[in-house]
Coordinates of C-alpha atoms (C1' of nucleotides) in Angstrom, one line a residue:
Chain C
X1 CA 71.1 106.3 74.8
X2 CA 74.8 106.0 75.2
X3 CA 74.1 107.4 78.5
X4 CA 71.6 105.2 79.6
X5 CA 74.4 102.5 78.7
X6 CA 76.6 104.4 80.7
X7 CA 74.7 104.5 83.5
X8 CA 74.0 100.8 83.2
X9 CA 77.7 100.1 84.8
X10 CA 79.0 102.4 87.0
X11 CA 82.3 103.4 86.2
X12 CA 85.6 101.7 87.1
X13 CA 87.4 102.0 90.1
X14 CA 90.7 100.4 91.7
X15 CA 88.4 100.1 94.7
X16 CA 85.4 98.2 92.3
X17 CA 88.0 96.3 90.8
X18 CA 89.8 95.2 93.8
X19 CA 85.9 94.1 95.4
X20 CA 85.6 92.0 92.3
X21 CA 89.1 90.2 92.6
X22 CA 88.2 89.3 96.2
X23 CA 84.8 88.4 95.2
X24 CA 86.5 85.8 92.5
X25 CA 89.2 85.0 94.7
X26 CA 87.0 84.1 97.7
X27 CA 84.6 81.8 95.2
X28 CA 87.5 79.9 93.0
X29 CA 91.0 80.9 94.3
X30 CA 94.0 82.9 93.7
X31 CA 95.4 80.5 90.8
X32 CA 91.7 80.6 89.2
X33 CA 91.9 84.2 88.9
X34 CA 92.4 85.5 85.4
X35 CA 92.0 89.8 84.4
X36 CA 90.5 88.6 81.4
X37 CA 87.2 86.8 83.0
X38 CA 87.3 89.3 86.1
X39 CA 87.3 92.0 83.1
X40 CA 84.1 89.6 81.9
X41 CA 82.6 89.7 85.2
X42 CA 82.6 93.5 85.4
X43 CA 81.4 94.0 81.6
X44 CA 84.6 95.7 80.7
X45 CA 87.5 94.7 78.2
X46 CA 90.2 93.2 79.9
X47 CA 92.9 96.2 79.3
X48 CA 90.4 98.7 80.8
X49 CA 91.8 97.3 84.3
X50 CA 95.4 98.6 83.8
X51 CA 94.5 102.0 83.9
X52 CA 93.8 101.5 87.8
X53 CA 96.3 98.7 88.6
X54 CA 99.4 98.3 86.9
X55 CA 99.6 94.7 86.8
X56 CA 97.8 91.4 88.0
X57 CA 100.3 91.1 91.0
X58 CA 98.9 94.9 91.6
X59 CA 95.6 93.6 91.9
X60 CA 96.7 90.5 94.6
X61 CA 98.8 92.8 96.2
X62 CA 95.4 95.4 96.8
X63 CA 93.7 92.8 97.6
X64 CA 96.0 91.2 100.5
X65 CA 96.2 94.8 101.7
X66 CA 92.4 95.3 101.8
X67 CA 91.3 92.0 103.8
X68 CA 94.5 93.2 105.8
X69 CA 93.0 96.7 106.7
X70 CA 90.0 94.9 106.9
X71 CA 91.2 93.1 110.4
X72 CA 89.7 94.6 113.4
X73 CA 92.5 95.2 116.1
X74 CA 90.3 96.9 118.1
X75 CA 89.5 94.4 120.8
X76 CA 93.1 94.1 121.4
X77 CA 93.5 97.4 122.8
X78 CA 91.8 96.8 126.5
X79 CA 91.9 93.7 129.3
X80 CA 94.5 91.9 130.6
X81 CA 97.4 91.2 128.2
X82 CA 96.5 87.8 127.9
X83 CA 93.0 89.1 127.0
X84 CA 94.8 90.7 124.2
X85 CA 97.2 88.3 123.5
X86 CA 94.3 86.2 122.6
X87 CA 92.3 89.0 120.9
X88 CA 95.0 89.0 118.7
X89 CA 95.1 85.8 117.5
X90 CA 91.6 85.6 117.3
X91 CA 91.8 88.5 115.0
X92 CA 93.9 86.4 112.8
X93 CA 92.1 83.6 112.4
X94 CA 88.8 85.7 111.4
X95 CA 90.7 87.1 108.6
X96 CA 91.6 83.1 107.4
X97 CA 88.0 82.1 107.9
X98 CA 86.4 85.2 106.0
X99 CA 89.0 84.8 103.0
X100 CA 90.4 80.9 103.2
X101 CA 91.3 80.8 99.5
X102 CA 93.1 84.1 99.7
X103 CA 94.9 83.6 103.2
X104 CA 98.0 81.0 101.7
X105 CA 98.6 84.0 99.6
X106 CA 98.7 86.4 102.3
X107 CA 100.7 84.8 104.8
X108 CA 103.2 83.8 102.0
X109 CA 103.8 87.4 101.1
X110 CA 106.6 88.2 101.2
X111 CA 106.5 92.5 102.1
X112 CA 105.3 93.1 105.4
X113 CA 102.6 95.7 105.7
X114 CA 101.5 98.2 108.5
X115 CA 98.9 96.2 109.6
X116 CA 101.3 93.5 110.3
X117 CA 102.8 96.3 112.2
X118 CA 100.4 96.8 114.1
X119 CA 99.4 93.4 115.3
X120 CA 103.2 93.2 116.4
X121 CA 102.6 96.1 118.2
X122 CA 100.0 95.1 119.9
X123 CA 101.3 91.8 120.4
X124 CA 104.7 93.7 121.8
X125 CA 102.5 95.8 124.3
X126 CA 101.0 92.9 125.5
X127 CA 103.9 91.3 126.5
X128 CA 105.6 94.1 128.1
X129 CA 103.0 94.6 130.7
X130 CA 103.8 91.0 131.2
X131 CA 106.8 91.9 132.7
X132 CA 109.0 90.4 130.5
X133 CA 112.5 91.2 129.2
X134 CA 112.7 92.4 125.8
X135 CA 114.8 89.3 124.2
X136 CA 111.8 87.2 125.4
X137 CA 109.3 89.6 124.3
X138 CA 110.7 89.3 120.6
X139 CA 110.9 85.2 121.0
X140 CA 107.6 85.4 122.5
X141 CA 105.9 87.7 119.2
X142 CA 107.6 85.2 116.9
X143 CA 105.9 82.5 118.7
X144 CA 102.6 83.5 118.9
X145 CA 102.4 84.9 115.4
X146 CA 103.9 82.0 113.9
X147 CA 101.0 79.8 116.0
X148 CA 98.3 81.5 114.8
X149 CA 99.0 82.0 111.2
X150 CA 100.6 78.3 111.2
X151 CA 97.1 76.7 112.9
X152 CA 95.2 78.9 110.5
X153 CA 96.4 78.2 107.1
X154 CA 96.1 74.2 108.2
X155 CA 92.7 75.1 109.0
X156 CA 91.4 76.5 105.5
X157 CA 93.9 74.3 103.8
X158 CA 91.8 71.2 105.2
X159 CA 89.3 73.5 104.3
X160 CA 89.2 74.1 100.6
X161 CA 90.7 70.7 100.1
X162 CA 89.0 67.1 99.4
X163 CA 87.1 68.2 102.8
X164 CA 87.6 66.7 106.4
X165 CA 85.6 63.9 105.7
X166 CA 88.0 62.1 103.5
X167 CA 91.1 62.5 106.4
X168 CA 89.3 61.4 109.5
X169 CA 88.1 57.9 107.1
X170 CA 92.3 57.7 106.5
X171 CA 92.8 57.8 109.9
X172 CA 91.5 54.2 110.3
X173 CA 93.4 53.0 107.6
X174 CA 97.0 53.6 108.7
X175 CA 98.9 50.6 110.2
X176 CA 98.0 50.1 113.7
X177 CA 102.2 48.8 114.5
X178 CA 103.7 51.8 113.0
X179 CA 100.9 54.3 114.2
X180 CA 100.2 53.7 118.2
X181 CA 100.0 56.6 119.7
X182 CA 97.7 58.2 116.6
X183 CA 95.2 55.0 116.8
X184 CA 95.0 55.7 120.6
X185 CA 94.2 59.0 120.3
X186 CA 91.6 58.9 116.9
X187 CA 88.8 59.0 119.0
X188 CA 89.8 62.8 119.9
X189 CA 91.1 63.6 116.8
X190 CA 87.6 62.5 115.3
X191 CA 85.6 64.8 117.4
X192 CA 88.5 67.9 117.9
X193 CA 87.0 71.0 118.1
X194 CA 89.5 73.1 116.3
X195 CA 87.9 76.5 117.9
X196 CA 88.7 75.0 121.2
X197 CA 92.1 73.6 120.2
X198 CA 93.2 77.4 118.8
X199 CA 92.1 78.4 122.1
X200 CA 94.0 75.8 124.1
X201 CA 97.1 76.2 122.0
X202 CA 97.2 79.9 123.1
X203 CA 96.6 79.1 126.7
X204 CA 99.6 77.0 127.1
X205 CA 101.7 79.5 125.2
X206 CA 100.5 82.2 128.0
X207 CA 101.5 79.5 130.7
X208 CA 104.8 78.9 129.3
X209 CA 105.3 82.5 128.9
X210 CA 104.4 82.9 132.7
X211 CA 106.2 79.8 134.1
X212 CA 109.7 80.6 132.8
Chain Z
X1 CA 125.1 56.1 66.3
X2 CA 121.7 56.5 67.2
X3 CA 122.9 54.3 70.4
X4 CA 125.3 56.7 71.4
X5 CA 122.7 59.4 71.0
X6 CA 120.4 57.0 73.1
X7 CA 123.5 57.0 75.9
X8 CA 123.7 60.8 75.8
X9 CA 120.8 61.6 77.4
X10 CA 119.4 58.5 80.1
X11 CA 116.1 57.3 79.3
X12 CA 113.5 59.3 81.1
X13 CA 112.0 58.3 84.3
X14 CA 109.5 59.4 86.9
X15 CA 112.3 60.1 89.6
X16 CA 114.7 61.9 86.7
X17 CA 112.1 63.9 85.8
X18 CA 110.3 64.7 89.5
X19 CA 114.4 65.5 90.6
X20 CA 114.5 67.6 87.5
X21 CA 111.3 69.6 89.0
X22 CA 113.2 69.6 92.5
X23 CA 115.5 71.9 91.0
X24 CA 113.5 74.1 88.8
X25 CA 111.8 75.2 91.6
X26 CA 114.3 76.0 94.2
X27 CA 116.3 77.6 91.7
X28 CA 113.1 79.8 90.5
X29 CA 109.9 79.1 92.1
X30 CA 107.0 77.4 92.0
X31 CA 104.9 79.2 89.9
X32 CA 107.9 79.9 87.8
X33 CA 107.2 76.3 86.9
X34 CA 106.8 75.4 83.5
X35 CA 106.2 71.9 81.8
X36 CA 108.2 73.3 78.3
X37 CA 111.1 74.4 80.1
X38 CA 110.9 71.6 82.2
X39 CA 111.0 69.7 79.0
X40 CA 114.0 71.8 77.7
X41 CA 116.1 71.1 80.5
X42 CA 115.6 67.4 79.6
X43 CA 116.1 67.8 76.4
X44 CA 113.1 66.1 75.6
X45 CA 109.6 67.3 73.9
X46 CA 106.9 68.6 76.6
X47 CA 104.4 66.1 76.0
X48 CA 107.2 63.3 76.7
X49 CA 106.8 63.9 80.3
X50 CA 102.9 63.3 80.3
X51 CA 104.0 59.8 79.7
X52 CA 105.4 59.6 83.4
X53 CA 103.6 62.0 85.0
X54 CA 99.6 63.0 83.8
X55 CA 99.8 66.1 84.3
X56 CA 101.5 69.0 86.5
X57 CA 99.5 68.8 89.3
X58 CA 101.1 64.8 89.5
X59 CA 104.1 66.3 89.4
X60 CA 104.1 68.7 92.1
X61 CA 102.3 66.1 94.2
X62 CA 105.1 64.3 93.3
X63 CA 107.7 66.3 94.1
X64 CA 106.2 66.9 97.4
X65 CA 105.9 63.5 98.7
X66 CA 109.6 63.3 97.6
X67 CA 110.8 66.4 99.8
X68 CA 108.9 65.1 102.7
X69 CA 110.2 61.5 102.4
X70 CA 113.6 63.2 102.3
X71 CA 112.8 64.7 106.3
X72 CA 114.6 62.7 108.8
X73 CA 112.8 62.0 111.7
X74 CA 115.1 59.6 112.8
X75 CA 116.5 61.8 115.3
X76 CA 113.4 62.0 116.8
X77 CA 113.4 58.0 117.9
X78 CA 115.7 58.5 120.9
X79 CA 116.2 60.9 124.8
X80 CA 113.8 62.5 126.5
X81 CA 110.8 63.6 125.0
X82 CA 111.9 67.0 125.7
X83 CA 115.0 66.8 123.5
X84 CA 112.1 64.5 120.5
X85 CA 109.9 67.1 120.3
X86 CA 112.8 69.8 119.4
X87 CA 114.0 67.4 117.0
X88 CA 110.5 66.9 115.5
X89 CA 110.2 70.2 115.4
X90 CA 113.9 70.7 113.7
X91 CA 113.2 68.1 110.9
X92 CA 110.4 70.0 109.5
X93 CA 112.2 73.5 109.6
X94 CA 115.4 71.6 107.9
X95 CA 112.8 70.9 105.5
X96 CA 111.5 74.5 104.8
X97 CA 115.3 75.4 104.8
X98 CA 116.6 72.9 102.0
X99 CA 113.8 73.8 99.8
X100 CA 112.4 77.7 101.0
X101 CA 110.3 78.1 97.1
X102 CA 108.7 75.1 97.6
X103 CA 107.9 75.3 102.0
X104 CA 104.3 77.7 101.1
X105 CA 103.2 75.1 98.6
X106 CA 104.4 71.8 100.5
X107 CA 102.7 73.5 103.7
X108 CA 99.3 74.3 102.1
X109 CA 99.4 70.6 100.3
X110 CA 95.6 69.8 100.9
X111 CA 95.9 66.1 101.0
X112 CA 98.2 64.7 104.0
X113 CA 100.8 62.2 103.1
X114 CA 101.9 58.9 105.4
X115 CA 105.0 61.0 106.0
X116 CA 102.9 63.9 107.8
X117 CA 101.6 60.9 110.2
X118 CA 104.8 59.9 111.2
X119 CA 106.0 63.2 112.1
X120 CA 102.5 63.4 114.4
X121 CA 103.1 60.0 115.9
X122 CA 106.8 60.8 117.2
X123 CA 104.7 64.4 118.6
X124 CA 102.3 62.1 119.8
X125 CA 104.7 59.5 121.5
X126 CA 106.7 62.3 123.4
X127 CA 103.6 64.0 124.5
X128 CA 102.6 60.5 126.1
X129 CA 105.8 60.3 127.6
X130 CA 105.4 63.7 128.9
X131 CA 102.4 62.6 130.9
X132 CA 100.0 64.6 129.4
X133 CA 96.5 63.3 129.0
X134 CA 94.6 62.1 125.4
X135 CA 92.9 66.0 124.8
X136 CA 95.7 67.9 125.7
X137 CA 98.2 65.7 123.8
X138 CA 95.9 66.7 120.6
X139 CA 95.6 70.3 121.2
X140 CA 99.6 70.0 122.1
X141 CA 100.5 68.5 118.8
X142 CA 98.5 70.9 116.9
X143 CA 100.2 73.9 118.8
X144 CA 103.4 72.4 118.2
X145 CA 102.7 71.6 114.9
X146 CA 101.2 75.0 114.2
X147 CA 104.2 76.9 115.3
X148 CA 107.3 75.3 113.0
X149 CA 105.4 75.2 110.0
X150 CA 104.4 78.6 111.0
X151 CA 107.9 79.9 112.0
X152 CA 109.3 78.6 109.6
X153 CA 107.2 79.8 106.3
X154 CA 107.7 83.3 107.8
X155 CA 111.4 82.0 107.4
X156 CA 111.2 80.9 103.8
X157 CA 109.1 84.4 103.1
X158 CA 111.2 86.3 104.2
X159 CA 114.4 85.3 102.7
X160 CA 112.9 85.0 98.9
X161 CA 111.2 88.1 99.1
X162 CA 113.1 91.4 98.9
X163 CA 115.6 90.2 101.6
X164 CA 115.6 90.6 105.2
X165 CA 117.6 94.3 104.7
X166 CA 114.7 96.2 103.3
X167 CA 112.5 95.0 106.3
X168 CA 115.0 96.3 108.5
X169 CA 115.3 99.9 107.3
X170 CA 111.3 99.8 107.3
X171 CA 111.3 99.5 110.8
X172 CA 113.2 102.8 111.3
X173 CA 110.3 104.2 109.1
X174 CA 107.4 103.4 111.4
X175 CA 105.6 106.5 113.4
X176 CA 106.9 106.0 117.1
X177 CA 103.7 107.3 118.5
X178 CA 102.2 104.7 116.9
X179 CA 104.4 101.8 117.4
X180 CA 106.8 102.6 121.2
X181 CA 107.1 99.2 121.8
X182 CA 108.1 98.1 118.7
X183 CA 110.8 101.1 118.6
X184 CA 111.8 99.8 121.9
X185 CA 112.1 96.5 120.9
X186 CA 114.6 97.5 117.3
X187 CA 117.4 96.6 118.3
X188 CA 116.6 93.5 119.6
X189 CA 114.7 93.0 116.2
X190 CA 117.4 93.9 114.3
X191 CA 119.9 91.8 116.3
X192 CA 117.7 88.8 115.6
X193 CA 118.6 84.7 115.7
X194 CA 115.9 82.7 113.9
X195 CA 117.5 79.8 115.1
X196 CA 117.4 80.9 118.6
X197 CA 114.3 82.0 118.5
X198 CA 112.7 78.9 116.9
X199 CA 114.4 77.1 120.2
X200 CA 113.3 79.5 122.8
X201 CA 109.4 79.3 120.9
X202 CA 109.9 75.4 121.5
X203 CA 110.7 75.8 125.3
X204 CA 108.3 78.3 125.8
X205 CA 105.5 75.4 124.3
X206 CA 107.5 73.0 126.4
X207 CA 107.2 75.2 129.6
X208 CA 103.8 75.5 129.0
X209 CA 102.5 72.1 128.7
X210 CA 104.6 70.9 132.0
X211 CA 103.3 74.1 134.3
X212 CA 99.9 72.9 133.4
Chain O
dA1 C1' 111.2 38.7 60.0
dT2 C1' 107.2 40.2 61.9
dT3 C1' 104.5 41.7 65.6
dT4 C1' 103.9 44.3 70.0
dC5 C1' 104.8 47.4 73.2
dT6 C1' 107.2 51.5 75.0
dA7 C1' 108.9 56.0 74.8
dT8 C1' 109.0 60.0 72.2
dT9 C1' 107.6 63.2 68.7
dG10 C1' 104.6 66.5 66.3
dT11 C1' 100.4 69.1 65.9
dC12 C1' 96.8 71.4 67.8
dC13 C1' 93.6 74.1 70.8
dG14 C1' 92.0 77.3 74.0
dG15 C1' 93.6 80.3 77.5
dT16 C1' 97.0 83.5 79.8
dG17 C1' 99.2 88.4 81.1
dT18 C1' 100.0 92.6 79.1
dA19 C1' 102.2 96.1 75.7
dC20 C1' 100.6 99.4 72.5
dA21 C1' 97.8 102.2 69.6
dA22 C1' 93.4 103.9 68.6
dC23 C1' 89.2 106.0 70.1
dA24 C1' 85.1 108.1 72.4
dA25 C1' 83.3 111.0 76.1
dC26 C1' 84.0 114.7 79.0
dG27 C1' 85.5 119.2 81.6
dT28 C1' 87.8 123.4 80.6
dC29 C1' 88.9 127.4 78.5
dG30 C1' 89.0 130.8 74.6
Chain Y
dC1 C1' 79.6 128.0 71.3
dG2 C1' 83.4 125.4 69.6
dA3 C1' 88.2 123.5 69.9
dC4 C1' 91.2 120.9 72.9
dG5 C1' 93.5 118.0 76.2
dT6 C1' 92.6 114.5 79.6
dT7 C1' 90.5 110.4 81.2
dG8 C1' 88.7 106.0 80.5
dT9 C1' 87.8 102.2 77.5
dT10 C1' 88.3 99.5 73.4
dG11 C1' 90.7 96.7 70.0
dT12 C1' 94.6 94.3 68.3
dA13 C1' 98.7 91.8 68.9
dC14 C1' 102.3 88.8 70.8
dA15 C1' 104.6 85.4 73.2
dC16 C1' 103.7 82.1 76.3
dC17 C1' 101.2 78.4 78.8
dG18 C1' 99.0 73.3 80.0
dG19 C1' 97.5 69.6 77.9
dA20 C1' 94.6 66.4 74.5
dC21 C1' 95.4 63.5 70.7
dA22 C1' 97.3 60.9 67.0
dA23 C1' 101.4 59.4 64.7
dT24 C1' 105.8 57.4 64.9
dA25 C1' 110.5 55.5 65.9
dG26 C1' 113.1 51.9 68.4
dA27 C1' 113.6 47.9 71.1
dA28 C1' 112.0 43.5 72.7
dA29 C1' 109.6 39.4 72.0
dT30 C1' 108.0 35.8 69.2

DNA sequence: ATTTCTATTGTCCGGTGTACAACAACGTCG
DNA sequence: CGACGTTGTTGTACACCGGACAATAGAAAT
């Protein structure tokens, strides 16, 4: 009987446990998340999850470091290096569109992981069969990092927020005489296709990479 | 005697108490934050503050629209749209710098304040200026915009967390089969200006949208 | 002097992370 | 086959949190 009980829930895991706090992360956010209702959620008292993870910031840190591991650098390894200079930030983004609520968290964190690494790597490889010196290839890795992350996060931030809608209606409402240039240009801002502007954003990195 | 009690400690306000929160959180964080401590530092009962404020969530709104009415984007009024641009650019990452613990939050603020619009009308202006036309100047200010939030919340990260110096011995750790151009790039990494680098990411934008 | 309003106090509730001790089930070995 | 130590889970406890609500003190107005 007891083990028909037991059999009922499959045992713990740090692997089970860390699934659940994306799961929960991923439906109500990081500051939603609480061990005592993820405990709830996997029919378990909410102690039982210190025996695998040593703390709640254990269980964000497993988690940033799972959807981390999670991001396929594959595609960055063949083409032209401004195929995989792209590839690259591509790869980025995914990982902020799969996990929005979680991907704040995980650019604001503050230890650097190997896959981090290895995206510089890549990003560093790239660049140096670009032909360029290696002060510009540092500059350049800063650059295109801190573009891809930085366009993400305002992506899901709009996001997971009072939604689009609510913006583009504010657009109309700011004072023509103080805002010019934005009125002239809400037409495009109304329709921008934010896959496209990523894309174009990268594009006139590679050019000013190129140019100089 | 109760009046010189009363002069002791100045009447509360919104502004006393929102400066109060200023300081709490860049001396220990956001989430650090606490409404009762808050309170203590007032010397004044928690639920005193609810009378200004009506709730936390007000006051880190509030806080933020007061860090981002502090930016100066005066600078940004005057020279070639070149140097505007930089100095667009600059405000915001003065910004992240004067207040690192609360940059993440004030970045992923959901709702976008009349200050935000200004700083995109001065990108917008110079981009104008620059000759670019209405589709490019969007995906221009989004790049641009993009990269010194980005930049600069790796900034902010990085100098809460752990500290720069533990970074740096990590990066003697990493396999060199796996990362060669990263070891060829160490000392250069090591060697790093953040404010050089934020200006040669600028001009590498800058290149970019004049080559094409 | 009495009323009215404003600012502050007190009390209360449900929820949080987690330290610590107890306990049940299980594999191993005598 | 039976005792034992390990592993996994339970249960209790504590100090803290944000915030709703009612009660009150003090000043201003009448």
């Amino acid at each position: 009987m007891r083990r028909a009980k037991h059999r009922e829930r499959p045992p713990l895991s740090r692997e089970l446990i860390l699934a659940a706090v994306l799961r929960a992360i991923d439906d109500e956010g990081v500051e939603a998340l609480s061990v005592r209702r993820l405990a709830g959620d996997l029919g378990v008292f909410p102690t039982a999850l210190y025996y695998y993870l040593p703390s709640k910031d254990a269980m964000l840190r497993g988690v940033v470091e799972l959807v981390l591991d999670e991001m396929d650098l594959s595609l960055a390894a063949h083409g032209d290096w401004r195929e995989r200079v792209r590839s690259l930030c591509h790869a980025l983004r995914r990982v902020g569109h799969a996990h929005p609520r979680l991907f704040p968290y995980l650019i604001a964190y503050p230890e650097i992981t190997l896959q981090e690494y290895r995206l510089y790597e890549g990003l560093y490889r790239a660049l140096e069969e670009a032909g360029l010196d290696a002060a510009r290839i540092v500059h350049a890795g800063n650059l295109i990092f801190a573009y891809a992350s930085g366009f993400t996060l305002a992506e899901v931030n709009a996001a997971i927020g009072p939604s689009t809608p609510a913006e583009i209606d504010e657009l109309g409402t700011l004072p023509v005489e103080e805002f010019p240039a934005t009125h002239r240009l809400a037409g495009r801002l109304r329709a921008l296709d934010l896959d496209h502007s990523f894309g174009a954003g990268i594009d006139t990195i590679i050019a000013g990479l190129t140019a100089g």
